[in-house]
PDB file of C-alpha atoms in Angstrom:
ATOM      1  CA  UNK X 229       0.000   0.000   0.000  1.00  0.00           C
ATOM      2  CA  UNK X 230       0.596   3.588  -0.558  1.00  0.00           C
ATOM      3  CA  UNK X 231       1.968   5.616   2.134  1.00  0.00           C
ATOM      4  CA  UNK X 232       2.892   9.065   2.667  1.00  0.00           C
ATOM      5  CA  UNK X 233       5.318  11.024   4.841  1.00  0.00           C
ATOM      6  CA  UNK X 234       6.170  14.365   5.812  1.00  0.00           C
ATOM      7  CA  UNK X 235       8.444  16.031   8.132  1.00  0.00           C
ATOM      8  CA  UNK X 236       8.560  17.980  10.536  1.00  0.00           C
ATOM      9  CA  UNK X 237       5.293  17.945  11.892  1.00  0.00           C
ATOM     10  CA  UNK X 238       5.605  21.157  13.639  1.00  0.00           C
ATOM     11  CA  UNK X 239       7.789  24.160  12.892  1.00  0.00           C
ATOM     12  CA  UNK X 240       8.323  27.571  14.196  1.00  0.00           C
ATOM     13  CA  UNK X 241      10.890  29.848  12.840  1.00  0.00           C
ATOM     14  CA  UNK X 242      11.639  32.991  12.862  1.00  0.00           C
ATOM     15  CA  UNK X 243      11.424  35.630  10.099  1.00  0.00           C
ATOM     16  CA  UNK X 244      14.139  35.952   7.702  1.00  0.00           C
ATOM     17  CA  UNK X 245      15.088  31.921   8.151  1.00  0.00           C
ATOM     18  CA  UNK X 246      15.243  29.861   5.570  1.00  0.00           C
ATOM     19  CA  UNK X 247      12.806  26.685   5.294  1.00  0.00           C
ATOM     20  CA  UNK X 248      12.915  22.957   4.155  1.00  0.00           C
ATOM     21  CA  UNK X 249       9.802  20.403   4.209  1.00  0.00           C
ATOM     22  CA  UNK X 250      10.070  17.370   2.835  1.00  0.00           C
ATOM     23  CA  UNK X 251       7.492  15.234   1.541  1.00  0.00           C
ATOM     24  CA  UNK X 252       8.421  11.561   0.535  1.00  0.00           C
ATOM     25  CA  UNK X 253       5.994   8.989  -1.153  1.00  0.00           C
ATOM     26  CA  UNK X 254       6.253   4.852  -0.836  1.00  0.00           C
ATOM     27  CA  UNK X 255       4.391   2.034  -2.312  1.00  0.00           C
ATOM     28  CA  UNK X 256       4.320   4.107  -5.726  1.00  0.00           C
ATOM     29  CA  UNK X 257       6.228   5.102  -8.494  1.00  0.00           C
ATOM     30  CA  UNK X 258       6.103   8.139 -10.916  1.00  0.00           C
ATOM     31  CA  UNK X 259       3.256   9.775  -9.022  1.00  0.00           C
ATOM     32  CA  UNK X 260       1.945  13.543  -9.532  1.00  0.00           C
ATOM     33  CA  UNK X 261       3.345  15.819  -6.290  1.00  0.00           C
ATOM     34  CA  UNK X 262       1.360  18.717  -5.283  1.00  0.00           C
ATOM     35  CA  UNK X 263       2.195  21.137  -2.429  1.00  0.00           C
ATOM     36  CA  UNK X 264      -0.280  23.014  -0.908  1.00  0.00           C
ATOM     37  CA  UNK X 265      -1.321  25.438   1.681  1.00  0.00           C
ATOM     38  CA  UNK X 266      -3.988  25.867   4.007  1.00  0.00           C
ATOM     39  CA  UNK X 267      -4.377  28.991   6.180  1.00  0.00           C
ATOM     40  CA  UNK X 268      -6.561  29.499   8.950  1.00  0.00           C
ATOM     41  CA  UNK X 269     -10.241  28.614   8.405  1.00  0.00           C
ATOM     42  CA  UNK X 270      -9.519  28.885   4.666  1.00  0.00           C
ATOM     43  CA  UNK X 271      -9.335  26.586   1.886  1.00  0.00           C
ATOM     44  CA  UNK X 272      -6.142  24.456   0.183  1.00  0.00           C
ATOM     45  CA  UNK X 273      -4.515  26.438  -1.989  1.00  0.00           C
ATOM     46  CA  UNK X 274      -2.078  24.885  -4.493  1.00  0.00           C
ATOM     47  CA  UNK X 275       1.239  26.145  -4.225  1.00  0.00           C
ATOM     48  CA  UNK X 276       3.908  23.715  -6.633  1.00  0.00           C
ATOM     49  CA  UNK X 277       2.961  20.605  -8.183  1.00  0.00           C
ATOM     50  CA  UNK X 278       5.141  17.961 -10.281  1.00  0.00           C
ATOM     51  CA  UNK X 279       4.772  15.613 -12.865  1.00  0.00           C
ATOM     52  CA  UNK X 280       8.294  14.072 -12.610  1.00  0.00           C
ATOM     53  CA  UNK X 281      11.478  14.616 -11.280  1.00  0.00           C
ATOM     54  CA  UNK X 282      12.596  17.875 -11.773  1.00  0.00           C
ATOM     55  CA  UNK X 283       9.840  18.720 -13.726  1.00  0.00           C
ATOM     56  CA  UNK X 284       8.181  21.808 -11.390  1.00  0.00           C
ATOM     57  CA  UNK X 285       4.955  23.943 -11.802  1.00  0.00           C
ATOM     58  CA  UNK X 286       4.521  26.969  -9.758  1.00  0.00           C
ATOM     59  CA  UNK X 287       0.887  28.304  -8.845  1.00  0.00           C
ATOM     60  CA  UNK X 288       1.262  31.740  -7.134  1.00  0.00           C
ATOM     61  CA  UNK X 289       4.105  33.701  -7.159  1.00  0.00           C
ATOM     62  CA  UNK X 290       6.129  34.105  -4.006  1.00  0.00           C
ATOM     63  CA  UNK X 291       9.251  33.516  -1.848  1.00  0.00           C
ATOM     64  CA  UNK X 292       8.963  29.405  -1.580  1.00  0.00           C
ATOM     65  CA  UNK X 293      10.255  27.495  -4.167  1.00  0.00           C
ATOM     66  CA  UNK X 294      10.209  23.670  -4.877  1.00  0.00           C
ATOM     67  CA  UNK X 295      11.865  20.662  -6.262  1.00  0.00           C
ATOM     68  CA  UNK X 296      11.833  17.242  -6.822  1.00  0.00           C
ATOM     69  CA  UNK X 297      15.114  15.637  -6.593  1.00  0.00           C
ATOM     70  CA  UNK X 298      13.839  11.947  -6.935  1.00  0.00           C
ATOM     71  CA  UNK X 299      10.612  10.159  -8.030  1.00  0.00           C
ATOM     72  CA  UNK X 300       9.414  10.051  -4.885  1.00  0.00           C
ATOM     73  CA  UNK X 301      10.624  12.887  -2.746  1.00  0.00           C
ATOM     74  CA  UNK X 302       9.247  16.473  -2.812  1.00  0.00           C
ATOM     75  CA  UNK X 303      10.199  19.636  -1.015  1.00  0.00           C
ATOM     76  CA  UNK X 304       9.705  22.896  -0.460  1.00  0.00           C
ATOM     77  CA  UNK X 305      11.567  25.679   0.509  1.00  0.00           C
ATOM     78  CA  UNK X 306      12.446  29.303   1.002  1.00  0.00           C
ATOM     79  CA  UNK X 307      15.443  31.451   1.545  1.00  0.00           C
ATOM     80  CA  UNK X 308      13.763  34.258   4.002  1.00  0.00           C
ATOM     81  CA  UNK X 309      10.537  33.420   5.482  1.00  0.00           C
ATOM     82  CA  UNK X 310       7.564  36.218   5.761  1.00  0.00           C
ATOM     83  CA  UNK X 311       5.148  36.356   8.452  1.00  0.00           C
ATOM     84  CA  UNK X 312       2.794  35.307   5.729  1.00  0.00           C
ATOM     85  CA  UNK X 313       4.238  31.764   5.471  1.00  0.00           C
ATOM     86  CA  UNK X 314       2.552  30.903   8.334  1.00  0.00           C
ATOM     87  CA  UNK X 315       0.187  27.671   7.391  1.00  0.00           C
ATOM     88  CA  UNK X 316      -0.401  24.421   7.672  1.00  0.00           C
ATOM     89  CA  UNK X 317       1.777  22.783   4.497  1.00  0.00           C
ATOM     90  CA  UNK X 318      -0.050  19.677   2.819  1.00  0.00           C
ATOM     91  CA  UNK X 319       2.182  17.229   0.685  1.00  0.00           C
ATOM     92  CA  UNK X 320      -0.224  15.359  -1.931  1.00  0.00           C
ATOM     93  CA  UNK X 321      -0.184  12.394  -4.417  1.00  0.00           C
ATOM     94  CA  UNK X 322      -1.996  11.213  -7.059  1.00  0.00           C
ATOM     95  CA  UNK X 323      -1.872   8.231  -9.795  1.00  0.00           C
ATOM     96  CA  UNK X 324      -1.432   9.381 -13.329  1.00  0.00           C
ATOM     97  CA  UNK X 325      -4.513   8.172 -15.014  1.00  0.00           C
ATOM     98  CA  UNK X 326      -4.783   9.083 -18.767  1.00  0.00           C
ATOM     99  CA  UNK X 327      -3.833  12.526 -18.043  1.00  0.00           C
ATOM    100  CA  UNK X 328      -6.634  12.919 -16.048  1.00  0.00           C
ATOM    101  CA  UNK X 329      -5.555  13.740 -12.262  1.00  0.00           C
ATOM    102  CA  UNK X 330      -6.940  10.383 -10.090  1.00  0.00           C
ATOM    103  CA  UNK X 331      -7.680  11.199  -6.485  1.00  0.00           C
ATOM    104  CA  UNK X 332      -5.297  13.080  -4.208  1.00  0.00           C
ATOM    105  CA  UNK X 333      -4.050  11.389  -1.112  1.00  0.00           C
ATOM    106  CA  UNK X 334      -2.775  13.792   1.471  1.00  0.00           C
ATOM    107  CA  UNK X 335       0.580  13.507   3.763  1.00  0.00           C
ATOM    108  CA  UNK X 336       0.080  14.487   7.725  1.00  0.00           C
ATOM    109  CA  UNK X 337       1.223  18.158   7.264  1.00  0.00           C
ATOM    110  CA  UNK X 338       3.499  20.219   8.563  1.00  0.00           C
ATOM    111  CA  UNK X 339       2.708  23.068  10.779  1.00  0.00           C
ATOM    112  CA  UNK X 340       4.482  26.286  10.216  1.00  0.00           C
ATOM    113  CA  UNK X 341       4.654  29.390  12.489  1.00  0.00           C
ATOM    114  CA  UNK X 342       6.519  32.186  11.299  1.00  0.00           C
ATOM    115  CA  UNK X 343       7.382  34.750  14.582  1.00  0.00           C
TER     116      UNK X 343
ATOM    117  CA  UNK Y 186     -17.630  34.551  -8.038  1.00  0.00           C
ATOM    118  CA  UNK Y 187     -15.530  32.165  -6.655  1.00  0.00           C
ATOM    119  CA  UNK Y 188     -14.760  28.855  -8.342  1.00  0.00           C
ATOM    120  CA  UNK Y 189     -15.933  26.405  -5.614  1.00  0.00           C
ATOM    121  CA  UNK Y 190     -18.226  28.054  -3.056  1.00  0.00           C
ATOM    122  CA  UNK Y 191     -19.389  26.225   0.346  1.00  0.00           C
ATOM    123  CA  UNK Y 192     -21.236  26.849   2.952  1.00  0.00           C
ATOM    124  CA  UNK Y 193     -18.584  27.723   5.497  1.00  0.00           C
ATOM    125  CA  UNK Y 194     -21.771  26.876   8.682  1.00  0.00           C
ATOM    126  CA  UNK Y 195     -21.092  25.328  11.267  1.00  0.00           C
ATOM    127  CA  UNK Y 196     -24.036  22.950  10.766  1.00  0.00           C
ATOM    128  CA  UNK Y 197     -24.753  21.841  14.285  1.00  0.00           C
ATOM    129  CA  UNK Y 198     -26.823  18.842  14.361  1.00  0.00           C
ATOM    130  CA  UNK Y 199     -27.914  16.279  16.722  1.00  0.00           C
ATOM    131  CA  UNK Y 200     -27.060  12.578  16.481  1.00  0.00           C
ATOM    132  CA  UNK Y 201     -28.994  10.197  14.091  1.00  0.00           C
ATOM    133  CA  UNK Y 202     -30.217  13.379  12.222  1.00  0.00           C
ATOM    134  CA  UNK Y 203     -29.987  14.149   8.627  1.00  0.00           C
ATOM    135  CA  UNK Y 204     -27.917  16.692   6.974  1.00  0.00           C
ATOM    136  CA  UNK Y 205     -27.466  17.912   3.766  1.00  0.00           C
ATOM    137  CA  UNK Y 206     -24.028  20.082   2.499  1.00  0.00           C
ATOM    138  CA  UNK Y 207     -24.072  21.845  -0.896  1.00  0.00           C
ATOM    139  CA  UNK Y 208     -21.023  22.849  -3.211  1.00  0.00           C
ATOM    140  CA  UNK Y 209     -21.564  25.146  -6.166  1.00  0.00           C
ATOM    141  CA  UNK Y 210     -18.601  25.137  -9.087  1.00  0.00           C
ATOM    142  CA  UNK Y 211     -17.924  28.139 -11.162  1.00  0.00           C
ATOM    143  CA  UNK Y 212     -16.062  25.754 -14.230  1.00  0.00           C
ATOM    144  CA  UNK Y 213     -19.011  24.213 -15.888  1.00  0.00           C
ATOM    145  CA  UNK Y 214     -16.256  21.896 -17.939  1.00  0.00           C
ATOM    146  CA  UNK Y 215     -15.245  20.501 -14.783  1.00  0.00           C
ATOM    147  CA  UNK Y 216     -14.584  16.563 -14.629  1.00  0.00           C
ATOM    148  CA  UNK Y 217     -14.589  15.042 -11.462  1.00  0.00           C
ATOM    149  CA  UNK Y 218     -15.940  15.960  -8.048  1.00  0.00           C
ATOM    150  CA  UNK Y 219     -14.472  14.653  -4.634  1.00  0.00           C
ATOM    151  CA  UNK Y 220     -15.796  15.073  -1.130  1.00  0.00           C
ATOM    152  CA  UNK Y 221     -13.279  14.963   1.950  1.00  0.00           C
ATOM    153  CA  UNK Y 222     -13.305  15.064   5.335  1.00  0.00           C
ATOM    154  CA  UNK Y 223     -11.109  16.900   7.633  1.00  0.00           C
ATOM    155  CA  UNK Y 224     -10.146  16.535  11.178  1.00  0.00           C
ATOM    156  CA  UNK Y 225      -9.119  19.349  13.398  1.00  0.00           C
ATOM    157  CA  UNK Y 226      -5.402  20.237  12.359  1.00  0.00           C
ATOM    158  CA  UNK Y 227      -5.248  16.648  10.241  1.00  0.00           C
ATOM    159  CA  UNK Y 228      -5.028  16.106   6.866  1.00  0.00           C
ATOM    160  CA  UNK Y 229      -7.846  16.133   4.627  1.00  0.00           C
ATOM    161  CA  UNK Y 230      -9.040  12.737   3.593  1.00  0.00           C
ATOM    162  CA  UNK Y 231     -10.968  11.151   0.835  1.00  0.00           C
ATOM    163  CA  UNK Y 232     -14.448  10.271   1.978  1.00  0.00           C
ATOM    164  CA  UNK Y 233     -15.933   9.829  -1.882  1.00  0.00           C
ATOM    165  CA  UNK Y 234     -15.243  10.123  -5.544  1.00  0.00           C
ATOM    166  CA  UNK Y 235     -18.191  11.615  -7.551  1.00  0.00           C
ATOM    167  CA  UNK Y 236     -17.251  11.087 -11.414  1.00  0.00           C
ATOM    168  CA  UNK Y 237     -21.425  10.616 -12.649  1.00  0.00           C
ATOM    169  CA  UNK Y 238     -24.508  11.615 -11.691  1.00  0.00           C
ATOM    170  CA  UNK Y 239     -24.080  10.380  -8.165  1.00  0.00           C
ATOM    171  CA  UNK Y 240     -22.358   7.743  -5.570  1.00  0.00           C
ATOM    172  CA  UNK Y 241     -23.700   5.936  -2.124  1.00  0.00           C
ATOM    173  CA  UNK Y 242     -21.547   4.353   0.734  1.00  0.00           C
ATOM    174  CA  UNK Y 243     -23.315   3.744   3.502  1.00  0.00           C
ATOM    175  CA  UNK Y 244     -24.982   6.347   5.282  1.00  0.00           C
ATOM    176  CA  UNK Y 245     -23.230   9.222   2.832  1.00  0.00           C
ATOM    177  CA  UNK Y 246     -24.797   9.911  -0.010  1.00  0.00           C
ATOM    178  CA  UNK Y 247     -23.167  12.331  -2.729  1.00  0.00           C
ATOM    179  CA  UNK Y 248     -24.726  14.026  -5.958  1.00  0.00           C
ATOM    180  CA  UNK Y 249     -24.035  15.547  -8.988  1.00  0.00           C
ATOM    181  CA  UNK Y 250     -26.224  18.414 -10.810  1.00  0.00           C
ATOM    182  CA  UNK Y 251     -24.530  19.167 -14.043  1.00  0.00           C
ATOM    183  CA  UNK Y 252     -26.812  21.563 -15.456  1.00  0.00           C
ATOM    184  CA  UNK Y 253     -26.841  23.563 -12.132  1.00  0.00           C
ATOM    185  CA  UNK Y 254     -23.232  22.987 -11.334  1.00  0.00           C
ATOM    186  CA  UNK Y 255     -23.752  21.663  -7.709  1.00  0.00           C
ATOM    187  CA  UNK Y 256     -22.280  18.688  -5.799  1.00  0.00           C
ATOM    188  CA  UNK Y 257     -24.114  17.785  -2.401  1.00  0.00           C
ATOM    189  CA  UNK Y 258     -23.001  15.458   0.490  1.00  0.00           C
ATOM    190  CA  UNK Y 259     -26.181  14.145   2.235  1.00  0.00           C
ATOM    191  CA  UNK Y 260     -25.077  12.001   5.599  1.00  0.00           C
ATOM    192  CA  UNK Y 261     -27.847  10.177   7.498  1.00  0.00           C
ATOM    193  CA  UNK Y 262     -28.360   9.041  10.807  1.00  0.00           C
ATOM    194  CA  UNK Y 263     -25.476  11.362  11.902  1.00  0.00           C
ATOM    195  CA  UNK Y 264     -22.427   9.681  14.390  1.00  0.00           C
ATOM    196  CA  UNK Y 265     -20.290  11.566  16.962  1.00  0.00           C
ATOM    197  CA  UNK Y 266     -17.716  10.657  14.732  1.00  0.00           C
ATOM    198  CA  UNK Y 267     -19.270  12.489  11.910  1.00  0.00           C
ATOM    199  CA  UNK Y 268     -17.973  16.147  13.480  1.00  0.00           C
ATOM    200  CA  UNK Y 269     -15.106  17.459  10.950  1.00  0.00           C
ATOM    201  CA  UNK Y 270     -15.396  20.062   8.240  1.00  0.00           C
ATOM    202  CA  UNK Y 271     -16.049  18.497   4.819  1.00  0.00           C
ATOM    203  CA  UNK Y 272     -14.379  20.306   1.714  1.00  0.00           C
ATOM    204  CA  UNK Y 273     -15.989  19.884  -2.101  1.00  0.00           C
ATOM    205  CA  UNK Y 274     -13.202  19.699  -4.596  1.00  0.00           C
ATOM    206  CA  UNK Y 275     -13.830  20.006  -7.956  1.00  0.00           C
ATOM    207  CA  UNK Y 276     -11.270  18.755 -10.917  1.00  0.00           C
ATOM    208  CA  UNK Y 277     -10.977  20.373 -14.455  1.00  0.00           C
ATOM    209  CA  UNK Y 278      -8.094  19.041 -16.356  1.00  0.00           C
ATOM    210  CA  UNK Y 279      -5.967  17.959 -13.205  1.00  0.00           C
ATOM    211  CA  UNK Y 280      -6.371  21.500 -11.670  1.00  0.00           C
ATOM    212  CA  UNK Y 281      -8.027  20.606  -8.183  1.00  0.00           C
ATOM    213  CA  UNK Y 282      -9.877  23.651  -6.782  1.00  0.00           C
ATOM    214  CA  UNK Y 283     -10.881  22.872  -3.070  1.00  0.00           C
ATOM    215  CA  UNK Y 284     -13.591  24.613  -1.761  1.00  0.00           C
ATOM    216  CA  UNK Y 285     -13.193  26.023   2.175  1.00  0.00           C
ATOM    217  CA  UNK Y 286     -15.465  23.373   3.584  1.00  0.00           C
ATOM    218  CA  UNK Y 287     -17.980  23.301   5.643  1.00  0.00           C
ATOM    219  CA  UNK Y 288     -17.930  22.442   9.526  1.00  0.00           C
ATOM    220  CA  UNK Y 289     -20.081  19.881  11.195  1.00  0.00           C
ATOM    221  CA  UNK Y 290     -20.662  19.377  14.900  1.00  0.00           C
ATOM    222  CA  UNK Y 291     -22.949  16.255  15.451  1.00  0.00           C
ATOM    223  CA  UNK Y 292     -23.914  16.680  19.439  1.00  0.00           C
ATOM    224  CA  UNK Y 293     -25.390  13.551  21.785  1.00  0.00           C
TER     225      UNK Y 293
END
């Protein structure tokens, strides 16, 4: 079975740090990647997603960036954090299926505080 | 308009009653249609796929309204359990646009 991980759970940095989730996938191989971002009491919003390795599409502009060094590991990052960052950061996956995006499966998260 | 609206609520019902959730999609070419449940600082997870007119499993019952562009979650006999906030998603061409869900409290 499918099974996905991401790390740390819980973050708090200050502003101006620099950032690095990871998001790694087993039980799968060549999968669609998606980072997103969920602030509070709002909806996901899709940040990065990948269709390979280093093969990156950005959503919204803004100080994180992504890659995908392997098939099956994804992370995010940024060089100077904003207050703004602050979030709960959602790692996805999804079969490819004809081109047509299958069903996303969602990693535990990573809490971020920004002070 | 935005391109998946919900019902933000908070629906508060009481246990073994019926509820009904409604998602309205601005994308009228739009594929696929998922419903998912989230905990309280978890991850959102798949609670049903809606890729025709409609799809049952067990007490949740979700439906499809192409013409009116509207998805709807209908959950009978309501559990405890049931309390989480439910986000529609709606798929057009692998872009997933996630509404910003709705929140249900079932109470004993």
């Amino acid at each position: 079975s499918q099974t996905i991980h991401q790390w740390p759970a819980t973050l708090v940095q200050p502003v101006g740090s620099p950032l690095s989730l990871e998001c790694t996938v087993e039980g799968t191989s060549n999968p669609n990647l998606y980072w997103y971002r969920q602030a509070a009491g709002r909806g996901l919003q899709l940040l990065f997603y990948s269709v390979g390795i280093g093969q990156i599409s950005s959503e919204v502009p803004q100080n994180l960036s992504a890659s995908r060094p392997q098939d099956r590991q994804f992370i995010l990052s940024s060089k100077k954090l904003l207050l703004s960052d602050s979030g709960f950061y959602l790692c996805a996956w999804s079969v490819k299926a004809g081109g047509r995006t299958d069903t996303q499966y969602f990693g535990p998260g990573t809490r971020l505080t920004v002070l | 308009r935005k391109e998946v609206e919900q019902d933000p609520g908070p629906f508060n019902v009481p246990e073994g009653a019926t509820v009904a959730f409604n998602c309205t999609y601005s994308n009228s070419a739009s594929q696929s249609f998922f419903w998912y449940r989230q905990d309280c600082r978890k991850e959102p997870k798949l609670l049903m796929s809606v890729y025709s007119s409609g799809n049952e499993d067990g007490r949740f019952t979700a439906q499809l309204n192409r013409a009116s562009q509207y998805i709807s979650l209908l959950i009978r006999d309501s559990k405890l359990s049931d309390s989480a906030t439910y986000l529609c998603v709606v798929n057009h061409n692998n872009d997933m646009r996630f509404g910003a869900g709705t929140r249900l409290t079932v109470k004993p």
